[in-house]
Amino acid sequence: MPRKIRSNYMEKFKFLYNGRTFESKHKCCNFYGICYRSVMAYQNQYKCRTEEAITHFIELKKSKEIIFRNRKWASIKTCCEFYDINEASVKTDMWNRKCTPQEAIERAIEWKKAHEITYHGVKYPSLPQCCEELGINPISVRLYMEKNGVSSTRAITHYIKSKKQRIFAFRGKEYNSFTECCLAYGLNPKIVRSAAYRTKSSLPETLEKNVSHMEGCVPQESTENDENSGNKVISKKRHRAKEPFFYEGEKYVSLGQCCEIYGINETSVRARAWRIHCTWEEAAKHFIEKSNADELKKIFVYKGKEYQSVAECCRKYDVRAASVRNRASSTGCSIEEALDHFIKKKIVTKKEEFVFRNKIYETLEECCEVYGVNANSVSSRKYRLGCSTDESLEHFIANKEIIEERIRKFTFKGTEYPSLRACCKKYGIEDACVRQRARDKNCSIEESFEHFMTRKRKKMLDNPEFDYHGTLYPSLKECCEKLKISKNSVVSKSRRSGCSLQEAVEYYVKKQHNK
């Protein structure tokens, strides 16, 4: 459905918060970086308005901010990700030592630097990771270090050289070790070593005798039967995943290659063959035919032309596929009839014009711009009071001077502010909540603001006014930022030592000067 048809429908989802209009509550939450589901759950649990729930999570998000190394971080997690350290370890250290996040992060960074290892110019986070990438055993490296009293670099070099010496060549192919070679031929390496020791011969000679003996013991008839058996299901002890596979006279490297070409699942083919006791070819044929039938069902024909899906056809005609399907299911008509309906509706629909005071405007926004009125405020009042657009617009034009005066000046405790928003910003209150309460309780803006400054001060204000050495700061946070110290460290020091916040600030200021 075109946007201009749905405009009136979408108007009721618009959400006004902090003087800004959003298309929905969800987009408002995304703008402030908070979770929409958490906001709705909080609103349902505490039976409050959406504005209060959003304000709560915005303040909660701000309370998680930390300052580390003269830089502000959104949370401990963000800081830990930047320095590549474990967030859980930092929080555990904070809990065990009762220390600040800054101290725990600093300790984690020092621990990380102490355990880093550099080998041949490449830096690794730890010795086990270095050994893992080089393909050697970290436990053996540590034992060699303790036994011989050497550095990690020397121990790693020793095991890399010994690993190269263990390379075993047999029948023109190299293996990482003798054990790996024996396992490749299905032999027990211990038995082969014992036979080599008894006969006093080399390992390659003994291995050649055992492999030749095994190959000579397989009857020729059984080998031919295996080749003729084709694609019959075999037991798991004889894995033939890489044997040639034939389907409709064509040869494939394996069953997996055939399944990949036809776009079917190899595991499903093997499972069906095992379940109903058929050949792999029959199982593969079943899934290939099923896949072709599903593709034919997806093809959509409209006006003699084929489309891969209904959505592709709707994209061509600029129609929403969801609207077409909804109309088809609600009215019981076919997809083609529903698509015809929306295409005709789109053609008939013309651009709406807005008429006000016998003058034609292209849109409401253009008219509001001429009269110097906020279009969002006009729409909001229209849907809130259920009046017409003209009545709402006339109201704002008639009260334009009063509204501008109210927006322009706000006085609190003898101090005049440019606007209510400027005053609310200073005291950490959301001006949208103040205006909303004034409308709900039918009181003045000043009374509503006084309410948030008194009864709800603990909830609405994260940082009350803070007095330090005769200077009044709007909040402890601003005081700490001006003095270039961490607010979290101050609060933590006050709780640990049982001193006042002023004494804690004094302690960190002296500590900073001593540095």
Coordinates of C-alpha atoms in Angstrom, one line a residue:
M1 CA 0.0 0.0 0.0
P2 CA 1.5 3.4 -0.9
R3 CA 2.6 5.6 1.9
K4 CA 0.1 8.4 1.2
I5 CA -2.8 6.1 1.7
R6 CA -1.5 4.9 5.0
S7 CA -0.5 8.3 6.3
N8 CA -3.6 8.8 8.3
Y9 CA -3.4 5.3 9.7
M10 CA 0.3 5.8 10.7
E11 CA -0.4 9.1 12.4
K12 CA -1.9 7.4 15.5
F13 CA 1.4 5.5 16.1
K14 CA 3.4 8.8 16.3
F15 CA 5.0 9.3 19.7
L16 CA 6.0 12.7 21.2
Y17 CA 8.9 12.6 23.6
N18 CA 11.3 15.3 24.8
G19 CA 9.8 17.8 22.3
R20 CA 10.5 15.4 19.4
T21 CA 8.0 13.4 17.3
F22 CA 8.9 9.9 16.4
E23 CA 7.1 7.5 14.0
S24 CA 6.6 5.0 16.8
K25 CA 7.7 4.2 20.4
H26 CA 10.0 1.5 19.0
K27 CA 11.9 4.1 16.9
C28 CA 12.1 6.4 19.9
C29 CA 13.8 3.7 21.9
N30 CA 16.2 3.0 19.1
F31 CA 17.1 6.7 18.9
Y32 CA 18.1 6.7 22.6
G33 CA 19.8 3.3 22.4
I34 CA 17.5 1.5 24.8
C35 CA 15.5 -1.8 24.5
Y36 CA 11.9 -1.4 23.5
R37 CA 10.8 -4.6 25.1
S38 CA 12.4 -3.6 28.4
V39 CA 10.5 -0.3 28.3
M40 CA 7.2 -2.0 27.7
A41 CA 7.9 -4.6 30.4
Y42 CA 8.8 -1.8 32.9
Q43 CA 5.6 0.1 32.0
N44 CA 3.4 -2.9 32.5
Q45 CA 5.1 -3.9 35.8
Y46 CA 5.0 -0.4 37.4
K47 CA 1.8 0.9 35.7
C48 CA 3.5 4.1 34.6
R49 CA 3.4 6.1 31.3
T50 CA 5.7 5.3 28.4
E51 CA 7.6 8.6 28.9
E52 CA 8.5 7.7 32.5
A53 CA 9.6 4.2 31.5
I54 CA 11.8 5.7 28.7
T55 CA 13.2 8.3 31.1
H56 CA 14.0 5.5 33.6
F57 CA 16.1 3.5 31.1
I58 CA 17.8 6.6 29.8
E59 CA 18.9 7.5 33.3
L60 CA 19.9 3.9 33.9
K61 CA 22.0 3.9 30.8
K62 CA 23.7 7.2 31.9
S63 CA 24.4 5.6 35.3
K64 CA 26.4 2.8 33.7
E65 CA 28.9 5.3 32.1
I66 CA 32.4 5.2 33.4
I67 CA 35.5 7.3 33.0
F68 CA 38.7 5.4 32.4
R69 CA 42.0 7.0 31.4
N70 CA 40.4 10.4 30.7
R71 CA 37.8 8.9 28.4
K72 CA 34.1 8.3 28.8
W73 CA 32.8 4.8 28.1
A74 CA 29.1 3.8 27.7
S75 CA 29.6 0.8 30.0
I76 CA 32.2 -1.6 31.5
K77 CA 31.5 -4.0 28.6
T78 CA 32.4 -1.3 26.0
C79 CA 35.6 -0.5 27.8
C80 CA 36.6 -4.2 28.2
E81 CA 35.9 -4.9 24.5
F82 CA 38.2 -2.0 23.5
Y83 CA 41.1 -3.2 25.6
D84 CA 40.3 -6.9 24.7
I85 CA 39.9 -8.1 28.3
N86 CA 37.2 -10.4 29.9
E87 CA 34.3 -8.4 31.3
A88 CA 33.2 -11.2 33.6
S89 CA 36.8 -11.3 35.1
V90 CA 36.6 -7.6 35.7
K91 CA 33.3 -7.8 37.5
T92 CA 34.4 -10.7 39.6
D93 CA 37.5 -8.8 40.6
M94 CA 35.3 -5.8 41.6
W95 CA 33.1 -8.1 43.7
N96 CA 35.9 -9.9 45.4
R97 CA 38.2 -6.9 46.1
K98 CA 35.4 -4.4 46.6
C99 CA 37.2 -2.0 44.2
T100 CA 36.1 0.5 41.5
P101 CA 35.7 -0.5 37.9
Q102 CA 38.8 1.6 37.0
E103 CA 41.0 -0.3 39.4
A104 CA 39.7 -3.7 38.2
I105 CA 40.1 -2.8 34.5
E106 CA 43.7 -1.5 35.2
R107 CA 44.5 -4.8 37.0
A108 CA 43.1 -6.9 34.1
I109 CA 45.2 -4.9 31.6
E110 CA 48.3 -5.5 33.6
W111 CA 47.6 -9.2 33.9
K112 CA 47.0 -9.4 30.1
K113 CA 50.4 -7.7 29.4
A114 CA 52.1 -10.0 31.9
H115 CA 50.8 -13.1 30.1
E116 CA 51.4 -12.0 26.5
I117 CA 54.1 -13.8 24.6
T118 CA 56.0 -12.7 21.5
Y119 CA 57.5 -15.4 19.3
H120 CA 59.4 -14.5 16.1
G121 CA 57.9 -11.0 16.1
V122 CA 54.3 -12.2 16.4
K123 CA 52.4 -11.3 19.7
Y124 CA 50.1 -13.9 21.2
P125 CA 47.6 -13.3 24.1
S126 CA 49.0 -16.3 26.0
L127 CA 51.3 -19.3 25.8
P128 CA 48.5 -21.9 25.2
Q129 CA 47.2 -19.9 22.2
C130 CA 50.7 -19.6 20.8
C131 CA 51.2 -23.3 21.0
E132 CA 47.8 -24.0 19.5
E133 CA 48.5 -21.9 16.4
L134 CA 51.9 -23.5 16.0
G135 CA 50.5 -27.0 16.4
I136 CA 52.4 -28.1 19.6
N137 CA 51.3 -29.2 23.1
P138 CA 51.4 -26.3 25.6
I139 CA 51.6 -28.7 28.6
S140 CA 54.8 -30.3 27.1
V141 CA 56.2 -26.8 26.6
R142 CA 55.6 -25.8 30.2
L143 CA 57.1 -29.1 31.5
Y144 CA 60.2 -28.5 29.3
M145 CA 60.5 -24.9 30.7
E146 CA 60.3 -26.1 34.3
K147 CA 62.6 -29.1 33.8
N148 CA 65.4 -27.2 32.0
G149 CA 64.8 -23.7 33.3
V150 CA 64.6 -22.1 29.9
S151 CA 62.3 -19.4 28.5
S152 CA 59.1 -20.0 26.6
T153 CA 60.6 -19.0 23.3
R154 CA 63.4 -21.6 23.6
A155 CA 61.0 -24.3 24.7
I156 CA 58.6 -23.6 21.8
T157 CA 61.6 -23.7 19.3
H158 CA 62.7 -27.0 20.8
Y159 CA 59.3 -28.6 20.2
I160 CA 58.9 -27.2 16.7
K161 CA 62.2 -28.7 15.7
S162 CA 61.3 -32.1 17.3
K163 CA 58.0 -32.0 15.5
K164 CA 59.8 -31.6 12.2
Q165 CA 62.1 -34.5 13.1
R166 CA 59.0 -36.7 13.8
I167 CA 57.7 -36.4 10.2
F168 CA 57.3 -39.9 8.7
A169 CA 57.4 -40.7 5.0
F170 CA 55.7 -43.8 3.6
R171 CA 54.9 -44.7 0.0
G172 CA 55.7 -41.2 -1.3
K173 CA 53.5 -39.5 1.3
E174 CA 54.5 -37.5 4.4
Y175 CA 52.7 -37.9 7.8
N176 CA 53.1 -35.7 10.9
S177 CA 54.2 -38.8 12.9
F178 CA 54.5 -42.6 12.7
T179 CA 51.3 -43.0 14.7
E180 CA 49.3 -41.0 12.2
C181 CA 50.6 -43.1 9.3
C182 CA 49.7 -46.4 11.1
L183 CA 46.2 -45.1 11.9
A184 CA 45.7 -44.1 8.2
Y185 CA 46.3 -47.8 7.2
G186 CA 44.2 -49.1 10.1
L187 CA 47.2 -50.5 12.1
N188 CA 48.1 -50.3 15.7
P189 CA 51.3 -48.3 16.1
K190 CA 52.4 -50.2 19.3
I191 CA 52.1 -53.6 17.5
V192 CA 54.1 -52.3 14.5
R193 CA 56.8 -50.9 16.8
S194 CA 57.0 -54.2 18.7
A195 CA 57.3 -56.2 15.5
A196 CA 60.1 -53.9 14.3
Y197 CA 62.0 -54.3 17.6
R198 CA 61.6 -58.2 17.5
T199 CA 62.8 -58.5 13.9
K200 CA 65.4 -55.7 14.3
S201 CA 64.2 -54.0 11.2
S202 CA 63.3 -50.3 10.5
L203 CA 59.8 -49.0 11.0
P204 CA 59.2 -48.3 7.2
E205 CA 60.2 -51.9 6.4
T206 CA 58.0 -53.4 9.1
L207 CA 55.1 -51.2 8.1
E208 CA 55.4 -52.2 4.4
K209 CA 55.3 -55.9 5.4
N210 CA 52.1 -55.4 7.5
V211 CA 50.4 -53.3 4.8
S212 CA 51.3 -55.7 2.0
H213 CA 50.1 -58.6 4.1
M214 CA 46.7 -56.9 4.7
E215 CA 46.3 -56.1 1.0
G216 CA 47.1 -59.7 0.1
C217 CA 44.6 -61.1 2.6
V218 CA 41.6 -59.4 0.9
P219 CA 40.0 -61.9 -1.7
Q220 CA 39.6 -60.6 -5.2
E221 CA 35.9 -61.8 -5.3
S222 CA 35.0 -59.6 -2.2
T223 CA 36.7 -56.6 -3.9
E224 CA 34.6 -57.1 -7.1
N225 CA 31.4 -57.5 -5.0
D226 CA 32.1 -54.2 -3.3
E227 CA 32.5 -52.5 -6.7
N228 CA 29.3 -54.1 -8.1
S229 CA 27.2 -53.4 -4.9
G230 CA 27.1 -49.7 -6.0
N231 CA 25.2 -47.5 -3.6
K232 CA 23.8 -50.0 -1.1
V233 CA 23.7 -48.9 2.5
I234 CA 26.8 -50.1 4.4
S235 CA 27.7 -50.2 8.0
K236 CA 29.4 -47.3 9.8
K237 CA 32.6 -49.4 10.2
R238 CA 33.3 -49.1 6.5
H239 CA 33.1 -45.4 5.7
R240 CA 32.8 -44.9 1.9
A241 CA 31.9 -41.2 1.8
K242 CA 34.5 -40.4 -0.8
E243 CA 33.8 -43.3 -3.2
P244 CA 32.4 -42.6 -6.7
F245 CA 28.6 -42.2 -6.9
F246 CA 26.5 -42.8 -10.0
Y247 CA 23.1 -41.1 -10.6
E248 CA 21.2 -41.4 -13.9
G249 CA 24.3 -42.7 -15.7
E250 CA 26.6 -39.8 -14.6
K251 CA 29.6 -40.3 -12.3
Y252 CA 30.2 -38.0 -9.4
V253 CA 33.3 -37.9 -7.1
S254 CA 31.1 -38.7 -4.1
L255 CA 27.5 -38.7 -2.9
G256 CA 28.2 -35.3 -1.2
Q257 CA 29.2 -33.7 -4.6
C258 CA 26.0 -35.0 -6.2
C259 CA 23.9 -33.6 -3.4
E260 CA 25.7 -30.2 -3.5
I261 CA 25.1 -29.9 -7.3
Y262 CA 21.3 -30.7 -7.0
G263 CA 21.0 -28.6 -3.8
I264 CA 19.8 -31.3 -1.4
N265 CA 21.0 -32.4 2.0
E266 CA 23.5 -35.3 2.0
T267 CA 22.6 -36.3 5.6
S268 CA 18.9 -36.5 4.7
V269 CA 19.7 -38.8 1.8
R270 CA 21.8 -41.2 3.9
A271 CA 19.2 -41.2 6.7
R272 CA 16.4 -42.1 4.3
A273 CA 18.4 -44.8 2.7
W274 CA 19.2 -46.3 6.1
R275 CA 15.6 -45.9 7.3
I276 CA 13.7 -47.5 4.5
H277 CA 16.6 -49.8 3.3
C278 CA 16.9 -48.4 -0.2
T279 CA 19.9 -47.5 -2.3
W280 CA 21.5 -44.0 -2.1
E281 CA 20.4 -43.4 -5.7
E282 CA 16.8 -44.0 -4.9
A283 CA 17.0 -41.8 -1.8
A284 CA 18.7 -39.0 -3.8
K285 CA 16.1 -39.3 -6.6
H286 CA 13.3 -38.8 -4.0
F287 CA 14.8 -35.6 -2.6
I288 CA 15.6 -34.2 -6.0
E289 CA 12.0 -34.7 -7.3
K290 CA 10.7 -33.2 -4.0
S291 CA 13.0 -30.2 -4.5
N292 CA 11.8 -29.6 -8.1
A293 CA 8.2 -29.8 -7.0
D294 CA 8.7 -27.2 -4.2
E295 CA 10.3 -24.8 -6.7
L296 CA 7.4 -25.2 -9.1
K297 CA 5.0 -24.3 -6.2
K298 CA 6.9 -21.1 -5.5
I299 CA 6.6 -19.8 -9.2
F300 CA 3.9 -17.1 -9.5
V301 CA 2.2 -16.4 -12.8
Y302 CA 0.6 -12.9 -13.3
K303 CA -0.8 -11.7 -16.7
G304 CA 1.1 -14.5 -18.5
K305 CA 4.4 -13.7 -17.0
E306 CA 6.3 -16.0 -14.5
Y307 CA 7.8 -14.6 -11.3
Q308 CA 10.0 -16.5 -8.8
S309 CA 7.6 -15.4 -6.0
V310 CA 4.6 -13.1 -5.1
A311 CA 7.0 -10.7 -3.5
E312 CA 9.0 -10.3 -6.7
C313 CA 5.9 -9.5 -8.6
C314 CA 4.7 -7.0 -6.0
R315 CA 8.1 -5.3 -6.1
K316 CA 7.7 -4.7 -9.8
Y317 CA 4.3 -3.1 -9.4
D318 CA 5.4 -1.2 -6.3
V319 CA 2.8 -2.9 -4.1
R320 CA 3.3 -4.3 -0.6
A321 CA 3.3 -8.2 -0.7
A322 CA 2.0 -8.4 2.9
S323 CA -1.1 -6.2 2.0
V324 CA -1.8 -8.4 -1.0
R325 CA -1.7 -11.6 1.1
N326 CA -3.8 -10.1 3.9
R327 CA -6.5 -9.1 1.5
A328 CA -6.5 -12.5 -0.2
S329 CA -6.9 -14.3 3.2
S330 CA -9.4 -11.9 4.7
T331 CA -11.7 -11.6 1.6
G332 CA -11.2 -15.1 0.3
C333 CA -10.1 -14.0 -3.1
S334 CA -7.1 -15.2 -5.1
I335 CA -3.7 -13.6 -5.0
E336 CA -4.2 -12.3 -8.6
E337 CA -7.5 -10.5 -7.7
A338 CA -5.9 -9.0 -4.6
L339 CA -3.0 -7.7 -6.6
D340 CA -5.4 -6.3 -9.2
H341 CA -7.2 -4.4 -6.5
F342 CA -4.1 -2.7 -5.2
I343 CA -2.8 -1.8 -8.6
K344 CA -6.1 -0.2 -9.6
K345 CA -6.3 1.6 -6.2
K346 CA -2.8 3.0 -6.7
I347 CA -3.7 4.3 -10.2
V348 CA -6.9 6.0 -9.0
T349 CA -5.4 7.6 -6.0
K350 CA -4.2 11.2 -6.6
K351 CA -2.1 13.5 -4.6
E352 CA -4.1 15.0 -1.7
E353 CA -4.2 18.8 -1.4
F354 CA -4.8 20.8 1.8
V355 CA -7.2 23.7 1.7
F356 CA -7.1 26.3 4.5
R357 CA -8.8 29.8 4.5
N358 CA -9.8 29.4 0.8
K359 CA -6.2 28.8 -0.2
I360 CA -4.7 25.6 -1.6
Y361 CA -1.5 24.2 -0.2
E362 CA 0.3 21.0 -1.4
T363 CA 0.7 19.7 2.2
L364 CA -0.2 20.5 5.7
E365 CA 3.6 21.2 6.5
E366 CA 3.7 23.8 3.8
C367 CA 0.6 25.6 5.3
C368 CA 2.1 25.5 8.8
E369 CA 5.4 26.9 7.5
V370 CA 3.5 29.9 6.0
Y371 CA 1.8 30.7 9.4
G372 CA 4.8 29.8 11.5
V373 CA 3.2 26.9 13.3
N374 CA 4.6 23.5 14.2
A375 CA 2.9 20.9 12.0
N376 CA 3.6 18.1 14.5
S377 CA 1.9 20.0 17.2
V378 CA -1.2 20.6 14.9
S379 CA -1.4 16.8 14.2
S380 CA -0.9 15.9 17.8
R381 CA -3.7 18.2 19.0
K382 CA -6.0 16.9 16.3
Y383 CA -5.7 13.2 17.3
R384 CA -5.5 14.0 21.0
L385 CA -8.8 16.0 21.1
G386 CA -10.5 14.4 18.1
C387 CA -11.0 17.8 16.3
S388 CA -10.5 18.6 12.6
T389 CA -7.1 19.8 11.2
D390 CA -8.6 23.3 10.5
E391 CA -9.7 23.7 14.1
S392 CA -6.3 22.6 15.4
L393 CA -4.5 24.9 13.1
E394 CA -6.8 27.8 14.0
H395 CA -6.1 27.2 17.7
F396 CA -2.3 27.4 17.2
I397 CA -2.5 30.5 15.0
A398 CA -4.8 32.3 17.5
N399 CA -2.5 31.4 20.5
K400 CA 0.7 31.8 18.6
E401 CA 2.1 34.6 20.7
I402 CA 1.1 33.0 24.0
I403 CA 2.8 29.7 22.9
E404 CA 6.0 31.5 21.9
E405 CA 6.1 33.4 25.2
R406 CA 5.6 30.2 27.1
I407 CA 8.4 28.5 25.1
R408 CA 10.7 31.4 25.3
K409 CA 10.8 32.1 29.0
F410 CA 10.6 30.0 32.2
T411 CA 11.3 31.2 35.7
F412 CA 12.3 29.0 38.7
K413 CA 13.5 30.2 42.1
G414 CA 14.0 33.7 40.7
T415 CA 16.2 32.6 37.9
E416 CA 14.9 33.1 34.3
Y417 CA 15.8 30.4 31.7
P418 CA 15.4 30.7 27.9
S419 CA 12.9 27.8 28.0
L420 CA 11.5 25.1 30.1
R421 CA 13.8 22.6 28.4
A422 CA 16.9 24.6 29.4
C423 CA 15.7 24.6 33.0
C424 CA 14.9 20.9 33.0
K425 CA 18.2 20.0 31.4
K426 CA 20.0 21.8 34.2
Y427 CA 18.2 19.9 36.9
G428 CA 18.1 16.5 35.1
I429 CA 14.4 16.4 34.4
E430 CA 12.7 15.4 31.2
D431 CA 10.6 18.4 30.0
A432 CA 8.2 16.0 28.2
C433 CA 7.2 14.5 31.5
V434 CA 6.7 18.0 33.0
R435 CA 4.4 19.0 30.1
Q436 CA 2.5 15.6 30.2
R437 CA 1.8 15.9 33.9
A438 CA 0.6 19.5 33.5
R439 CA -1.9 18.3 30.8
D440 CA -3.0 15.2 32.8
K441 CA -3.5 17.0 36.2
N442 CA -4.7 20.3 34.6
C443 CA -2.1 22.3 36.5
S444 CA 0.5 24.9 35.4
I445 CA 3.9 24.1 34.1
E446 CA 5.5 25.6 37.2
E447 CA 3.4 23.4 39.6
S448 CA 4.3 20.3 37.5
F449 CA 8.0 21.2 37.5
E450 CA 7.9 21.8 41.3
H451 CA 6.3 18.3 41.7
F452 CA 9.3 16.6 40.0
M453 CA 11.7 18.7 42.0
T454 CA 10.3 17.6 45.3
R455 CA 8.3 14.4 45.5
K456 CA 10.0 12.5 42.7
R457 CA 13.5 14.0 43.1
K458 CA 15.1 10.7 44.0
K459 CA 13.7 8.9 41.0
M460 CA 14.0 11.7 38.4
L461 CA 17.4 13.1 39.4
D462 CA 20.4 10.9 39.1
N463 CA 22.7 13.7 40.3
P464 CA 21.3 16.3 42.9
E465 CA 23.1 19.6 43.5
F466 CA 26.5 19.2 45.0
D467 CA 28.4 21.7 47.2
Y468 CA 32.2 21.6 47.2
H469 CA 34.4 24.3 48.8
G470 CA 31.6 26.9 48.7
T471 CA 30.9 26.3 44.9
L472 CA 27.5 24.9 44.0
Y473 CA 27.5 22.4 41.1
P474 CA 24.4 21.1 39.4
S475 CA 25.5 17.6 40.2
L476 CA 28.3 15.5 41.6
K477 CA 29.0 14.3 38.0
E478 CA 29.7 17.8 36.7
C479 CA 31.9 18.5 39.8
C480 CA 34.0 15.4 39.1
E481 CA 34.2 16.2 35.4
K482 CA 35.5 19.7 36.1
L483 CA 38.0 18.4 38.6
K484 CA 39.0 15.6 36.2
I485 CA 38.3 12.8 38.6
S486 CA 36.1 9.7 38.4
K487 CA 32.6 10.0 39.9
N488 CA 32.4 6.2 40.4
S489 CA 35.7 6.2 42.3
V490 CA 34.4 9.0 44.6
V491 CA 31.1 7.2 45.3
S492 CA 33.0 3.9 45.9
K493 CA 35.5 5.6 48.3
S494 CA 32.6 7.2 50.2
R495 CA 30.9 3.8 50.7
R496 CA 34.0 1.9 51.6
S497 CA 35.4 4.4 54.1
G498 CA 32.1 5.7 55.4
C499 CA 33.1 9.3 54.7
S500 CA 31.1 12.1 53.0
L501 CA 31.2 12.7 49.2
Q502 CA 33.1 16.0 49.8
E503 CA 35.8 14.1 51.8
A504 CA 36.1 11.5 49.0
V505 CA 36.4 14.3 46.4
E506 CA 39.1 15.9 48.5
Y507 CA 41.0 12.6 48.7
Y508 CA 41.1 12.1 44.9
V509 CA 42.0 15.8 44.3
K510 CA 45.0 15.5 46.6
K511 CA 45.9 12.2 45.0
Q512 CA 45.8 13.8 41.6
H513 CA 48.0 16.7 42.7
N514 CA 50.6 14.3 44.2
K515 CA 50.9 12.5 40.9

